[in-house]
Amino acid sequence: MTLMRRLLCCLLLLGSGIVADAARAQSEETPPPDTQAPPNLQDDGDKASLLEAIAQTRRYLNGLNRKSLSFAGRMVSLDLLRRGLADFEELVQRAWGQPTFDTELAARFTWVPMPGKDAQGSVHFTGYYRPMLEAREQADETFRFPLYAPPADMLPLDLGAFRPSLAGQVAMARIKAGRILPYYTRKEIDDGQALAGRGLEIAWVADANARASLMIQGSGILRFPDGRTTNVAYAGQNGHVFLGGDQRANPSYVFFRLTSDGPTGCDGVPLTGGRAIATDKRLFPTGGLLWISYPRARFDARGRVTGLETGGRFVLDQDTGGAITGPGRIDVFWGAGEEATRRAFALNGQGRAWFLLPREAPLGEPSVPAPLETGDGGVVPPAAQP
């Protein structure tokens, strides 16, 4: 399992700069060579979910104000990336499942391997999902573990303002008697009741372990006694490093917000189950299109894993996580429900991944972006797209 879906997009924890520099050097100074497409492009997902994920990423890319993005050491202009994703969407809509799909894909895109943890393409895959927790609006003897909203006295401290070598790194601080102190740890919040009585409780749950799992997954669903459900989403973190193991010994603490929206990634892109992945955002930006070859579990009628096979699917890079570090880690978001939970818990093994980058000079006819739906019934014609 992985942790804190939006943590690394919001801040780089103190001391992570050296790790980031080393990982970046590994992936960017010696970019891997182009390779041919994987031998088997049988996508084990459905067409509708892929089109949904593409549309969400296109909306995100059209809102960016940058010239280029870097994928596995390859600088790609934002305009080319937008056109490439529009091309891919059109190809999926028109030729999904047809023999011409692979041929046209090869003509329009270059396959660039993800460097992997060993610089040889080995990628470790895990999964995450949206848990459902029974909840109450008021505490009682059973439902006594709070979910807190972000406290107002938790202040982001720009460490680069004090030391240039820490530029881009942020710590969460509080001020007490004129002193700047690290924000409260999990032990201080849970055992010391540091936040009690402030009106920050947005809901109460009955299981401390389920709450810890929600903090790891970063988002979930709360179900109340009247049958009403609501989404709960990541809203902040106390700035302490996640250590894993015993939750009481883990100083990290996650804050939440109630929302009518579904789960979103670290840059606000809505996540599509089975099609969204999380990578280290210090190395790979939101917006990448990838093919993943991963260890897919087989289940029996009781939901028990009976074996593994090689699975493959197109995915969109839309998220991150505190434990997703380096050029050889991918976390696959599976959505909510029993099947998503099974898939997330069963995925833990080695595979490979390739970025699909649009060719600078596409073969055949010039690339023409497809119209982009705005979400309110309208479309943005290609000529008017950013």
Short mmCIF file of C-alpha atoms in Angstrom, two decimals:
data_model
loop_
_atom_site.label_atom_id
_atom_site.label_comp_id
_atom_site.label_asym_id
_atom_site.label_seq_id
_atom_site.Cartn_x
_atom_site.Cartn_y
_atom_site.Cartn_z
CA MET A 1 0.00 0.00 0.00
CA THR A 2 1.09 3.55 -0.56
CA LEU A 3 0.53 6.77 1.27
CA MET A 4 -0.90 10.29 1.09
CA ARG A 5 -1.98 10.80 -2.43
CA ARG A 6 -1.18 14.49 -2.82
CA LEU A 7 1.72 14.95 -0.39
CA LEU A 8 4.62 15.36 -2.79
CA CYS A 9 2.73 17.71 -5.13
CA CYS A 10 2.10 20.04 -2.22
CA LEU A 11 5.55 19.95 -0.61
CA LEU A 12 8.92 18.24 -0.62
CA LEU A 13 9.73 17.12 2.87
CA LEU A 14 12.85 18.34 4.65
CA GLY A 15 15.85 16.33 3.56
CA SER A 16 14.31 14.97 0.35
CA GLY A 17 16.30 17.23 -1.93
CA ILE A 18 19.32 14.93 -2.11
CA VAL A 19 17.14 11.93 -2.96
CA ALA A 20 15.33 13.91 -5.63
CA ASP A 21 18.56 15.14 -7.20
CA ALA A 22 20.00 11.63 -7.33
CA ALA A 23 16.85 10.15 -8.82
CA ARG A 24 16.56 12.96 -11.33
CA ALA A 25 20.16 12.52 -12.36
CA GLN A 26 19.57 8.82 -12.89
CA SER A 27 16.52 9.39 -15.09
CA GLU A 28 17.54 12.54 -16.97
CA GLU A 29 21.31 12.49 -17.45
CA THR A 30 21.25 9.14 -19.22
CA PRO A 31 17.82 8.85 -20.82
CA PRO A 32 17.02 5.36 -22.07
CA PRO A 33 16.98 4.75 -25.82
CA ASP A 34 13.82 4.39 -27.85
CA THR A 35 12.42 0.90 -28.04
CA GLN A 36 9.76 -0.76 -30.08
CA ALA A 37 6.33 -1.20 -28.61
CA PRO A 38 5.77 -4.09 -26.16
CA PRO A 39 4.96 -7.32 -28.00
CA ASN A 40 1.43 -7.58 -26.62
CA LEU A 41 -0.83 -4.52 -26.52
CA GLN A 42 -3.97 -6.30 -25.36
CA ASP A 43 -5.47 -3.76 -22.95
CA ASP A 44 -7.20 -5.49 -20.02
CA GLY A 45 -9.33 -2.45 -19.19
CA ASP A 46 -12.38 -1.00 -20.91
CA LYS A 47 -12.59 1.68 -23.58
CA ALA A 48 -14.94 3.98 -21.64
CA SER A 49 -12.64 4.34 -18.63
CA LEU A 50 -9.68 5.10 -20.89
CA LEU A 51 -11.57 7.83 -22.75
CA GLU A 52 -12.66 9.33 -19.43
CA ALA A 53 -9.09 9.46 -18.14
CA ILE A 54 -7.84 10.96 -21.40
CA ALA A 55 -10.50 13.69 -21.30
CA GLN A 56 -9.62 14.62 -17.72
CA THR A 57 -5.92 14.86 -18.55
CA ARG A 58 -6.60 16.93 -21.67
CA ARG A 59 -8.55 19.45 -19.60
CA TYR A 60 -5.65 19.66 -17.19
CA LEU A 61 -3.04 20.13 -19.92
CA ASN A 62 -5.11 22.81 -21.63
CA GLY A 63 -5.05 24.79 -18.39
CA LEU A 64 -1.25 24.74 -17.99
CA ASN A 65 0.87 27.78 -18.75
CA ARG A 66 4.21 26.16 -19.52
CA LYS A 67 6.30 25.60 -22.61
CA SER A 68 7.38 22.00 -22.03
CA LEU A 69 7.37 19.00 -19.70
CA SER A 70 10.03 16.36 -19.09
CA PHE A 71 9.27 12.63 -19.37
CA ALA A 72 12.08 10.17 -18.65
CA GLY A 73 14.63 12.78 -19.66
CA ARG A 74 12.77 13.79 -22.84
CA MET A 75 11.64 17.39 -23.05
CA VAL A 76 8.30 17.58 -24.85
CA SER A 77 6.64 20.86 -25.78
CA LEU A 78 3.25 21.34 -24.18
CA ASP A 79 1.67 22.03 -27.55
CA LEU A 80 2.98 18.76 -28.95
CA LEU A 81 1.83 16.90 -25.85
CA ARG A 82 -1.67 18.33 -26.19
CA ARG A 83 -1.85 17.40 -29.86
CA GLY A 84 -0.52 13.93 -29.14
CA LEU A 85 -3.12 13.21 -26.47
CA ALA A 86 -5.86 14.51 -28.77
CA ASP A 87 -4.55 12.18 -31.49
CA PHE A 88 -4.58 9.25 -29.10
CA GLU A 89 -8.15 10.00 -28.01
CA GLU A 90 -9.29 10.09 -31.63
CA LEU A 91 -7.48 6.82 -32.34
CA VAL A 92 -9.11 5.09 -29.35
CA GLN A 93 -12.56 6.31 -30.38
CA ARG A 94 -12.14 5.21 -33.99
CA ALA A 95 -9.94 2.10 -33.99
CA TRP A 96 -10.10 0.52 -30.52
CA GLY A 97 -9.86 -3.25 -30.89
CA GLN A 98 -9.10 -3.11 -34.62
CA PRO A 99 -5.92 -4.36 -36.35
CA THR A 100 -5.04 -0.85 -37.52
CA PHE A 101 -4.82 0.47 -33.94
CA ASP A 102 -1.27 -0.79 -33.25
CA THR A 103 -0.01 0.33 -36.66
CA GLU A 104 -1.34 3.86 -36.31
CA LEU A 105 -0.11 4.05 -32.73
CA ALA A 106 3.42 3.18 -33.82
CA ALA A 107 3.30 5.81 -36.57
CA ARG A 108 2.26 8.59 -34.22
CA PHE A 109 4.14 7.83 -30.99
CA THR A 110 7.59 7.03 -29.72
CA TRP A 111 7.92 4.47 -26.92
CA VAL A 112 10.28 5.62 -24.14
CA PRO A 113 10.85 3.19 -21.26
CA MET A 114 10.49 4.39 -17.70
CA PRO A 115 14.06 4.14 -16.32
CA GLY A 116 13.16 1.84 -13.46
CA LYS A 117 14.81 1.48 -10.10
CA ASP A 118 17.83 -0.24 -11.68
CA ALA A 119 18.06 1.99 -14.78
CA GLN A 120 17.13 -1.16 -16.73
CA GLY A 121 13.37 -0.65 -16.74
CA SER A 122 12.37 -2.60 -13.63
CA VAL A 123 9.34 -0.89 -12.07
CA HIS A 124 7.74 -1.85 -8.76
CA PHE A 125 3.93 -1.70 -8.86
CA THR A 126 1.52 -1.30 -5.98
CA GLY A 127 -2.14 -0.28 -5.85
CA TYR A 128 -4.46 2.01 -3.96
CA TYR A 129 -8.22 2.41 -3.69
CA ARG A 130 -11.03 4.35 -1.99
CA PRO A 131 -12.07 2.67 1.27
CA MET A 132 -15.59 3.04 2.70
CA LEU A 133 -15.91 3.76 6.41
CA GLU A 134 -18.99 3.84 8.63
CA ALA A 135 -19.14 7.28 10.21
CA ARG A 136 -21.09 9.57 12.52
CA GLU A 137 -21.46 13.32 12.63
CA GLN A 138 -21.16 13.31 16.44
CA ALA A 139 -18.89 11.25 18.67
CA ASP A 140 -20.20 8.45 20.88
CA GLU A 141 -18.66 5.56 22.82
CA THR A 142 -18.05 3.59 19.62
CA PHE A 143 -17.41 6.29 17.05
CA ARG A 144 -14.67 8.11 18.93
CA PHE A 145 -11.88 8.61 16.38
CA PRO A 146 -12.09 11.98 14.64
CA LEU A 147 -11.27 13.02 11.10
CA TYR A 148 -9.87 16.53 11.33
CA ALA A 149 -9.99 19.42 8.90
CA PRO A 150 -6.69 21.29 8.42
CA PRO A 151 -6.01 23.52 11.46
CA ALA A 152 -5.63 27.24 10.87
CA ASP A 153 -2.45 27.47 12.95
CA MET A 154 -0.56 25.00 10.70
CA LEU A 155 1.68 27.25 8.64
CA PRO A 156 3.75 26.27 5.57
CA LEU A 157 7.34 27.39 6.09
CA ASP A 158 9.38 28.01 2.94
CA LEU A 159 12.78 26.59 3.89
CA GLY A 160 14.38 28.07 0.79
CA ALA A 161 13.89 31.53 2.27
CA PHE A 162 16.32 30.58 5.03
CA ARG A 163 18.78 28.47 3.08
CA PRO A 164 19.08 28.50 -0.74
CA SER A 165 20.06 24.82 -0.81
CA LEU A 166 16.57 24.00 0.53
CA ALA A 167 14.74 25.92 -2.21
CA GLY A 168 11.40 24.31 -3.03
CA GLN A 169 11.13 22.49 0.30
CA VAL A 170 8.39 23.29 2.78
CA ALA A 171 7.91 22.39 6.43
CA MET A 172 4.68 22.63 8.41
CA ALA A 173 5.16 24.82 11.47
CA ARG A 174 3.30 26.41 14.38
CA ILE A 175 4.14 29.43 16.46
CA LYS A 176 4.21 29.25 20.25
CA ALA A 177 5.38 32.05 22.52
CA GLY A 178 7.22 33.66 19.63
CA ARG A 179 9.01 30.44 18.66
CA ILE A 180 8.62 28.53 15.39
CA LEU A 181 8.08 24.84 16.13
CA PRO A 182 7.33 21.77 13.99
CA TYR A 183 3.63 21.06 13.80
CA TYR A 184 2.08 18.52 16.15
CA THR A 185 2.93 14.86 15.60
CA ARG A 186 0.38 12.05 15.41
CA LYS A 187 1.05 11.19 19.06
CA GLU A 188 0.47 14.79 20.13
CA ILE A 189 -2.75 14.95 18.12
CA ASP A 190 -4.20 11.57 19.10
CA ASP A 191 -2.84 10.95 22.58
CA GLY A 192 -2.22 14.53 23.61
CA GLN A 193 -5.52 15.83 22.17
CA ALA A 194 -3.66 18.82 20.70
CA LEU A 195 -6.54 19.64 18.33
CA ALA A 196 -9.50 18.68 20.53
CA GLY A 197 -12.12 21.32 21.18
CA ARG A 198 -11.32 23.48 18.16
CA GLY A 199 -14.30 22.42 16.09
CA LEU A 200 -12.11 20.76 13.45
CA GLU A 201 -13.87 17.38 13.57
CA ILE A 202 -15.64 16.73 10.26
CA ALA A 203 -16.73 13.18 11.14
CA TRP A 204 -16.09 10.36 13.60
CA VAL A 205 -15.22 6.73 12.83
CA ALA A 206 -15.18 3.61 14.98
CA ASP A 207 -11.97 1.94 13.86
CA ALA A 208 -8.54 3.51 14.37
CA ASN A 209 -6.98 1.08 11.89
CA ALA A 210 -9.55 1.95 9.23
CA ARG A 211 -8.81 5.63 9.84
CA ALA A 212 -5.09 4.94 9.43
CA SER A 213 -5.83 3.16 6.14
CA LEU A 214 -7.86 6.17 4.98
CA MET A 215 -4.87 8.39 5.72
CA ILE A 216 -2.66 6.11 3.64
CA GLN A 217 -5.09 5.95 0.71
CA GLY A 218 -5.74 9.70 0.87
CA SER A 219 -9.44 9.62 0.00
CA GLY A 220 -12.48 7.50 0.69
CA ILE A 221 -16.22 7.32 1.23
CA LEU A 222 -18.08 7.87 4.51
CA ARG A 223 -21.44 6.16 5.11
CA PHE A 224 -23.80 7.52 7.75
CA PRO A 225 -26.65 5.71 9.62
CA ASP A 226 -29.37 7.13 7.34
CA GLY A 227 -27.64 5.52 4.32
CA ARG A 228 -26.23 8.82 3.09
CA THR A 229 -22.70 8.68 1.71
CA THR A 230 -20.21 11.46 1.10
CA ASN A 231 -16.70 11.65 -0.25
CA VAL A 232 -13.82 12.52 2.02
CA ALA A 233 -10.64 13.86 0.43
CA TYR A 234 -7.09 14.69 1.40
CA ALA A 235 -6.78 18.30 2.58
CA GLY A 236 -3.31 18.52 4.10
CA GLN A 237 -0.62 16.83 6.16
CA ASN A 238 1.31 17.81 9.27
CA GLY A 239 4.70 17.82 7.56
CA HIS A 240 6.20 14.86 9.39
CA VAL A 241 7.71 11.95 7.47
CA PHE A 242 5.65 8.78 7.16
CA LEU A 243 7.61 5.98 8.83
CA GLY A 244 5.25 3.07 8.33
CA GLY A 245 4.89 0.27 10.83
CA ASP A 246 3.09 0.97 14.11
CA GLN A 247 0.64 3.82 13.51
CA ARG A 248 1.22 5.23 17.03
CA ALA A 249 4.96 5.49 16.33
CA ASN A 250 4.31 7.15 12.97
CA PRO A 251 4.48 10.97 13.35
CA SER A 252 2.69 11.70 10.06
CA TYR A 253 -0.94 12.83 10.21
CA VAL A 254 -3.39 13.58 7.38
CA PHE A 255 -6.25 16.09 7.41
CA PHE A 256 -9.44 15.79 5.36
CA ARG A 257 -12.36 17.65 3.83
CA LEU A 258 -15.85 16.52 2.88
CA THR A 259 -16.64 16.95 -0.78
CA SER A 260 -19.29 16.07 -3.32
CA ASP A 261 -16.57 15.50 -5.90
CA GLY A 262 -14.90 12.19 -6.55
CA PRO A 263 -11.20 11.50 -5.92
CA THR A 264 -8.68 13.84 -7.47
CA GLY A 265 -4.94 13.57 -8.01
CA CYS A 266 -2.23 15.83 -6.67
CA ASP A 267 -2.84 18.51 -9.32
CA GLY A 268 -6.62 18.36 -9.07
CA VAL A 269 -7.21 15.95 -11.97
CA PRO A 270 -10.22 13.66 -11.30
CA LEU A 271 -9.00 10.07 -11.02
CA THR A 272 -10.44 7.21 -13.06
CA GLY A 273 -10.34 3.76 -11.50
CA GLY A 274 -7.97 1.42 -13.31
CA ARG A 275 -6.59 4.21 -15.52
CA ALA A 276 -4.90 6.66 -13.12
CA ILE A 277 -1.43 6.10 -11.73
CA ALA A 278 0.80 7.85 -9.21
CA THR A 279 4.50 8.50 -9.80
CA ASP A 280 7.19 10.62 -8.20
CA LYS A 281 6.22 14.13 -9.27
CA ARG A 282 9.78 15.37 -8.70
CA LEU A 283 10.64 13.29 -11.76
CA PHE A 284 7.49 12.75 -13.82
CA PRO A 285 4.88 15.50 -14.23
CA THR A 286 1.14 15.05 -14.28
CA GLY A 287 -0.10 14.50 -17.82
CA GLY A 288 1.91 11.53 -19.10
CA LEU A 289 0.39 8.75 -21.20
CA LEU A 290 1.89 5.33 -20.47
CA TRP A 291 1.54 1.65 -21.20
CA ILE A 292 2.15 -0.55 -18.16
CA SER A 293 2.98 -4.24 -18.05
CA TYR A 294 2.22 -5.36 -14.50
CA PRO A 295 1.65 -8.52 -12.40
CA ARG A 296 -2.12 -9.03 -12.58
CA ALA A 297 -3.72 -11.26 -9.95
CA ARG A 298 -6.18 -14.05 -10.72
CA PHE A 299 -8.96 -14.61 -8.16
CA ASP A 300 -11.22 -17.54 -7.33
CA ALA A 301 -14.94 -17.27 -6.57
CA ARG A 302 -14.17 -16.28 -2.97
CA GLY A 303 -11.88 -13.47 -4.02
CA ARG A 304 -8.67 -15.28 -3.08
CA VAL A 305 -5.56 -14.87 -5.24
CA THR A 306 -4.88 -18.06 -7.18
CA GLY A 307 -1.95 -16.87 -9.28
CA LEU A 308 -0.42 -14.09 -11.31
CA GLU A 309 -0.35 -13.30 -15.00
CA THR A 310 1.04 -10.44 -17.06
CA GLY A 311 -1.50 -7.65 -17.38
CA GLY A 312 -1.25 -4.58 -19.57
CA ARG A 313 -3.14 -1.33 -20.06
CA PHE A 314 -2.88 2.30 -21.06
CA VAL A 315 -2.83 4.65 -18.09
CA LEU A 316 -2.58 8.38 -17.38
CA ASP A 317 -0.14 9.80 -14.83
CA GLN A 318 -2.31 11.94 -12.55
CA ASP A 319 -1.20 11.49 -8.95
CA THR A 320 1.62 10.92 -6.46
CA GLY A 321 2.21 9.58 -2.96
CA GLY A 322 4.66 9.93 -0.10
CA ALA A 323 6.02 6.41 -0.63
CA ILE A 324 6.14 6.73 -4.43
CA THR A 325 9.71 7.86 -4.90
CA GLY A 326 12.31 7.38 -7.58
CA PRO A 327 12.18 6.43 -11.26
CA GLY A 328 11.03 2.85 -10.59
CA ARG A 329 7.74 3.19 -8.68
CA ILE A 330 4.15 3.25 -9.90
CA ASP A 331 0.98 3.11 -7.82
CA VAL A 332 -2.20 2.18 -9.71
CA PHE A 333 -5.52 3.67 -8.58
CA TRP A 334 -8.29 1.06 -8.80
CA GLY A 335 -11.31 3.07 -7.63
CA ALA A 336 -13.83 2.00 -4.98
CA GLY A 337 -15.68 -1.20 -4.13
CA GLU A 338 -14.79 -4.85 -3.54
CA GLU A 339 -13.08 -5.45 -6.87
CA ALA A 340 -10.99 -2.28 -6.53
CA THR A 341 -9.99 -3.28 -2.99
CA ARG A 342 -8.94 -6.76 -4.14
CA ARG A 343 -6.93 -5.36 -7.04
CA ALA A 344 -5.19 -2.79 -4.88
CA PHE A 345 -4.18 -5.24 -2.15
CA ALA A 346 -3.08 -7.90 -4.66
CA LEU A 347 -0.84 -5.60 -6.74
CA ASN A 348 2.69 -5.71 -5.37
CA GLY A 349 5.38 -6.78 -7.78
CA GLN A 350 7.68 -6.01 -10.67
CA GLY A 351 6.80 -4.93 -14.18
CA ARG A 352 7.67 -2.35 -16.82
CA ALA A 353 6.27 0.91 -18.12
CA TRP A 354 6.66 3.00 -21.28
CA PHE A 355 5.82 6.64 -21.93
CA LEU A 356 4.04 7.22 -25.23
CA LEU A 357 5.44 10.50 -26.52
CA PRO A 358 4.10 12.07 -29.73
CA ARG A 359 6.54 12.15 -32.60
CA GLU A 360 7.92 15.56 -33.55
CA ALA A 361 7.12 14.87 -37.22
CA PRO A 362 4.15 12.48 -37.33
CA LEU A 363 4.10 10.10 -40.27
CA GLY A 364 1.29 10.37 -42.79
CA GLU A 365 -1.26 13.13 -42.46
CA PRO A 366 -0.52 16.07 -40.14
CA SER A 367 -1.77 15.67 -36.59
CA VAL A 368 -5.06 17.50 -35.99
CA PRO A 369 -6.39 17.77 -32.41
CA ALA A 370 -9.88 16.51 -31.82
CA PRO A 371 -12.45 18.94 -30.35
CA LEU A 372 -12.22 19.11 -26.55
CA GLU A 373 -15.47 18.83 -24.60
CA THR A 374 -15.79 21.53 -21.95
CA GLY A 375 -18.01 19.51 -19.62
CA ASP A 376 -21.07 21.79 -20.00
CA GLY A 377 -22.19 20.50 -23.37
CA GLY A 378 -19.90 22.69 -25.44
CA VAL A 379 -16.63 21.99 -27.23
CA VAL A 380 -13.43 23.89 -27.85
CA PRO A 381 -12.50 23.58 -31.56
CA PRO A 382 -8.85 22.64 -32.32
CA ALA A 383 -7.95 26.11 -33.55
CA ALA A 384 -9.11 27.69 -30.29
CA GLN A 385 -7.46 25.22 -27.91
CA PRO A 386 -4.57 26.61 -25.86
#
